[in-house]
Coordinates of C-alpha atoms in Angstrom, one line a residue:
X241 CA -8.7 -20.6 -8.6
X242 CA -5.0 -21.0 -9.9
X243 CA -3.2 -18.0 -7.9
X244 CA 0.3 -16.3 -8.9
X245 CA 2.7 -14.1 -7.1
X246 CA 0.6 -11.1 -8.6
X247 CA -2.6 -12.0 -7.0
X248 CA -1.7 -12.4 -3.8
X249 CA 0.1 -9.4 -3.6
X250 CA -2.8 -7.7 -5.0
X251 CA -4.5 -9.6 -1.8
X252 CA -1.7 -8.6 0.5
X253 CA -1.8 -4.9 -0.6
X254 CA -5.9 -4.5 -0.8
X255 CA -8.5 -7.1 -0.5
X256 CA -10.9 -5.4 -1.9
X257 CA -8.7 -4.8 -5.4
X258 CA -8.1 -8.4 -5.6
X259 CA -12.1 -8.6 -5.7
X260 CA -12.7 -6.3 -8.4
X261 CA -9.8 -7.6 -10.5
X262 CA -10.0 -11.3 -10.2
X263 CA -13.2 -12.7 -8.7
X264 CA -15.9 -9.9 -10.1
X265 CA -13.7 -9.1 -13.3
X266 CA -14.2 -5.5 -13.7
X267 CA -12.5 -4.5 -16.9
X268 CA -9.7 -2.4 -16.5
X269 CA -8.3 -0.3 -19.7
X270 CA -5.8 2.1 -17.9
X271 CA -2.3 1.8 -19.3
X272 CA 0.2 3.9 -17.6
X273 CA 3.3 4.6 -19.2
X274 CA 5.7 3.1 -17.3
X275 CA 4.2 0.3 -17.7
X276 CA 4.0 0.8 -21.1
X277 CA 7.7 1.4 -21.3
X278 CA 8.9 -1.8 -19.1
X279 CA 6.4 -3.8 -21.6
X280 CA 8.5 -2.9 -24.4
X281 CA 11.9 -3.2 -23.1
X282 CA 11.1 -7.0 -22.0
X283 CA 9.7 -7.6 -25.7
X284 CA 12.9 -6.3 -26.9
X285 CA 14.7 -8.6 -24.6
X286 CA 12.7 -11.3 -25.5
X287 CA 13.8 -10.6 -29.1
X288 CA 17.6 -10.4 -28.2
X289 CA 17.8 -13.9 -26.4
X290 CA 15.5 -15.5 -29.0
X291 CA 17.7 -14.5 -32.0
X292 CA 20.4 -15.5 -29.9
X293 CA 19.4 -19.0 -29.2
X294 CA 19.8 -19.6 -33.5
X295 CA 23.3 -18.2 -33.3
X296 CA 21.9 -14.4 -34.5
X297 CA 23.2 -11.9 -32.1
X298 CA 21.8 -8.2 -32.9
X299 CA 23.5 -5.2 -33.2
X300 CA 23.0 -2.3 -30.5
X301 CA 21.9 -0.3 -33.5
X302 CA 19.3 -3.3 -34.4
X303 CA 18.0 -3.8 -30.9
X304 CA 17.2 0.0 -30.9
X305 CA 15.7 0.3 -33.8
X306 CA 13.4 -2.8 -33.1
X307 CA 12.5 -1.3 -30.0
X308 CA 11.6 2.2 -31.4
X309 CA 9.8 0.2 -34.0
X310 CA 7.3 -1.9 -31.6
X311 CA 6.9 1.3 -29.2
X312 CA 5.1 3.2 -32.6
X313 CA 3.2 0.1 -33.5
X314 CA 2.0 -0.4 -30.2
X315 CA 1.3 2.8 -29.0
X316 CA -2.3 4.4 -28.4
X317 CA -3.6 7.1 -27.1
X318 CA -5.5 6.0 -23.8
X319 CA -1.8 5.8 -22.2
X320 CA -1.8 7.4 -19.2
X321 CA 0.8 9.9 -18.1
X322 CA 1.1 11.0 -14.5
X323 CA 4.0 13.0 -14.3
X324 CA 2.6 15.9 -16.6
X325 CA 6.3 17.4 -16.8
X326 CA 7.8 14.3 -18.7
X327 CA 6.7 13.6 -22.2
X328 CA 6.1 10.1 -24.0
X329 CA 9.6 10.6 -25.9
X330 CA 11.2 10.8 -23.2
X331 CA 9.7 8.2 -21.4
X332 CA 11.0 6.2 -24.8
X333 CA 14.3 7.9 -24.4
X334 CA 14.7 6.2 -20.7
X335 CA 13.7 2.8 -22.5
X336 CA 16.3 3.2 -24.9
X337 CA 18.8 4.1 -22.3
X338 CA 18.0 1.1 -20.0
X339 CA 19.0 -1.4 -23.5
X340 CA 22.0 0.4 -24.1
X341 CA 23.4 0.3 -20.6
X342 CA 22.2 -3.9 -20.7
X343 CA 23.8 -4.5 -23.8
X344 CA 27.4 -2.8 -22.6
X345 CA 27.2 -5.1 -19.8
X346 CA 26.1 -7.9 -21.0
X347 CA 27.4 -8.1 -24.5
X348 CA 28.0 -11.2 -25.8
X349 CA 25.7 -12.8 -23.9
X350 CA 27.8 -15.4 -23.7
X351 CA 28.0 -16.3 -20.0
X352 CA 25.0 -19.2 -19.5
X353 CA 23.2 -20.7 -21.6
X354 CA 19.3 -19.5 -21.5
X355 CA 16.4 -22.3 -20.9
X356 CA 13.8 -20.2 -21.2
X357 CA 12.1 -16.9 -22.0
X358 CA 8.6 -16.0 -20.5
X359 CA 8.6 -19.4 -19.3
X360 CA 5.4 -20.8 -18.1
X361 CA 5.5 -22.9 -15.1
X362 CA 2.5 -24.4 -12.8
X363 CA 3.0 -26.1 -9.9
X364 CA 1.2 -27.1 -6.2
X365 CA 2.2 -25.7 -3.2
X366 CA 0.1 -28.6 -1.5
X367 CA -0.6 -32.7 -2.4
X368 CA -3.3 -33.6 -5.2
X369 CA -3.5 -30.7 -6.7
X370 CA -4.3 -28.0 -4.3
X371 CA -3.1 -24.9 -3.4
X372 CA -1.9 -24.5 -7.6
X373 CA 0.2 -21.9 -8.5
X374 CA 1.4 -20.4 -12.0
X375 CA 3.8 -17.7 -13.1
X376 CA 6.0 -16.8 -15.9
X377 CA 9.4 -16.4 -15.5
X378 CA 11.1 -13.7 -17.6
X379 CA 14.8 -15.8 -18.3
X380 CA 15.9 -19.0 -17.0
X381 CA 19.7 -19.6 -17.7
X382 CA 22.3 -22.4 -17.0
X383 CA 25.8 -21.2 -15.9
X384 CA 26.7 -25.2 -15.4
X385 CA 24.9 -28.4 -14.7
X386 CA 22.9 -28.7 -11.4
X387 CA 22.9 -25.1 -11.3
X388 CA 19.5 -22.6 -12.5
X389 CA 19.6 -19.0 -12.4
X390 CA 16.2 -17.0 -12.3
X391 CA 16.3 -13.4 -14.1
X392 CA 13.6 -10.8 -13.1
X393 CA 13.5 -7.4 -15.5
X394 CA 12.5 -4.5 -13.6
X395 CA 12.5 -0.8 -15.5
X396 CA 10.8 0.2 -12.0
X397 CA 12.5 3.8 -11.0
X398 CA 12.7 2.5 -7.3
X399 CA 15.9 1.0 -6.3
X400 CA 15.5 -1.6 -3.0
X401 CA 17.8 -2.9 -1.0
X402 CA 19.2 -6.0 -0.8
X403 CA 17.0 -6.4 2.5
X404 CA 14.0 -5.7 0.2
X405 CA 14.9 -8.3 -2.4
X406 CA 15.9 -11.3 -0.1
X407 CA 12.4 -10.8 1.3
X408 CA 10.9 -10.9 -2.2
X409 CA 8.1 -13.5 -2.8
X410 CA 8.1 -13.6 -6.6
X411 CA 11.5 -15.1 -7.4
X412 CA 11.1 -17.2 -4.0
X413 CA 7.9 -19.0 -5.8
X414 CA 9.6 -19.5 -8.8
X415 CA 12.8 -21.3 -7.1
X416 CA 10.0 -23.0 -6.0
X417 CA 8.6 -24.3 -9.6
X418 CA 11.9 -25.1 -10.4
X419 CA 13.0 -27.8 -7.8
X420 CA 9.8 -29.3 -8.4
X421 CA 10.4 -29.2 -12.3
X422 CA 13.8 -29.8 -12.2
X423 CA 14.3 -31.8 -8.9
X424 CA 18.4 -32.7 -10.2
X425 CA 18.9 -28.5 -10.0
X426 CA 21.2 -28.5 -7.1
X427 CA 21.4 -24.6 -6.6
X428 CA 19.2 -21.7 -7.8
X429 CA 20.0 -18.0 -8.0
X430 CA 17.6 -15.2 -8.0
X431 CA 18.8 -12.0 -10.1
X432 CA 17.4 -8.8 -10.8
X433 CA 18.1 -6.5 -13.4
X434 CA 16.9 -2.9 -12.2
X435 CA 17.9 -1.5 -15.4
X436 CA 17.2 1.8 -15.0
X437 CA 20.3 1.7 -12.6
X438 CA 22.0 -0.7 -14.4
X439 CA 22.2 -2.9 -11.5
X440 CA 22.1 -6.2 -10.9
X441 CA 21.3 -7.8 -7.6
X442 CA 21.5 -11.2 -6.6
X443 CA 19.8 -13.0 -3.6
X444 CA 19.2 -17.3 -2.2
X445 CA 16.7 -19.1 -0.5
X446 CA 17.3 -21.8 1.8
X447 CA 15.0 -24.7 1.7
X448 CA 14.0 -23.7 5.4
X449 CA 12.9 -19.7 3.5
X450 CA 10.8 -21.6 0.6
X451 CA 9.0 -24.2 3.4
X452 CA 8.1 -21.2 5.7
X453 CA 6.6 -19.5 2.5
X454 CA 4.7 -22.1 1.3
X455 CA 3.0 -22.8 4.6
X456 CA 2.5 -19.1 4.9
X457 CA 1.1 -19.2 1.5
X458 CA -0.9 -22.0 2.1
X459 CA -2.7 -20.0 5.0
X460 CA -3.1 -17.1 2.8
X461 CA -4.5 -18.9 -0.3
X462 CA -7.0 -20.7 2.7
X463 CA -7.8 -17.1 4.0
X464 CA -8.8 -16.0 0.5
X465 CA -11.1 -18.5 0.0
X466 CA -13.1 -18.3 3.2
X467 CA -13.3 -15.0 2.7
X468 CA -17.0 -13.7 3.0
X469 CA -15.8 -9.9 3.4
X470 CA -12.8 -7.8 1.3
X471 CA -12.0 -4.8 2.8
X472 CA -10.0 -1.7 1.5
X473 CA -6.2 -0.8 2.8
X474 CA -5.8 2.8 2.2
X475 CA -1.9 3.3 0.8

């Protein structure tokens, strides 16, 4: 099995999820809205830095409308709502609000220069091949040479602290990928957009953090796969 950050959290939060989902494959068709939402802000992101790499930089009023346009064509009516006192235009509404508040700030996008959108990358936390890991990365820019910074687009309505984040796996595995796919990257930032908030938080790892995770991720990964039992955790 080639894990990612997601599966072993799932693992991490309820063994017996990570069962259903990845080993037996139960089909899942539950869309929740905010998901839904955060889905459709990255695509319009995606959109933004692409027509930005061919010297095409939209308009506030274009990335808006683009947004409103693949919310319509991609929405159906099995999307879930939990919050019965919110509707879906608003929900739409708060999408809308999080590009605004990104494009103020960030507008002209000018400060690095972007590697990569959605980027694949696959990599082995141990010799010959084992222990393989993949994950997409949502941005990777360059603000000089030697130096990679990894972006992370959250329209979550939770806002940690930087305690939470320097603890973070996710980002930590990708720093990961990238020294072993760019070994000449002499530093690597992690960032998060919380967009909601319109904040941005920063956070490093020090190549004694990434060893100690990729031994503890090691023993996980070995855990998993001796597994004979998957219990439920209750949250």
């Amino acid at each position: 099995m080639i894990y990612s950050p997601s599966r072993l959290e799932t693992y991490r939060q309820c063994p017996q999820k990570f069962k259903f989902t990845y080993i037996d494959q139960v089909p899942s068709s539950l869309e929740v809205i905010e998901s839904f939402m955060g889905s459709r802000v990255h695509e319009t992101l995606y959109k933004l830095y692409t027509d930005l790499r061919f010297w095409k930089m939209m308009s506030l009023e274009d990335l808006l409308a683009y947004y409103r346009e693949i919310w319509e064509k991609e929405w159906h009516g099995d999307i879930q709502i939990i919050r019965d006192e919110l509707t879906p235009d608003e929900y739409r509404a708060l999408g809308e609000k999080c590009l605004v508040d990104y494009y103020r700030r960030y507008a002209p996008f000018d400060q690095t220069r972007t590697l990569g959108l959605e980027h694949p990358v696959q990599f082995n936390l141990g010799p010959e091949g084992k222990y393989a890991m993949k994950g997409f990365i949502d941005r990777l820019s360059q603000p000089k040479d030697g130096v990679i910074w990894i972006h992370d687009y959250k329209t979550k309505g939770f806002f940690p602290t930087q305690q939470d984040l320097d603890q973070d796996r996710q980002l930590a595995y990708y720093q990961m990928a990238v020294h072993l796919l760019w070994p000449e990257t002499k530093e690597v930032e992690l960032i998060w957009h919380y967009l909601i908030f319109d904040q941005e938080i920063r956070s490093r790892r020090t190549a004694d953090d990434l060893e100690t995770l990729r031994q503890e991720t090691i023993a996980l990964i070995e855990k998993i796969e001796t597994a004979t039992e998957f219990p439920v955790k209750q949250s």
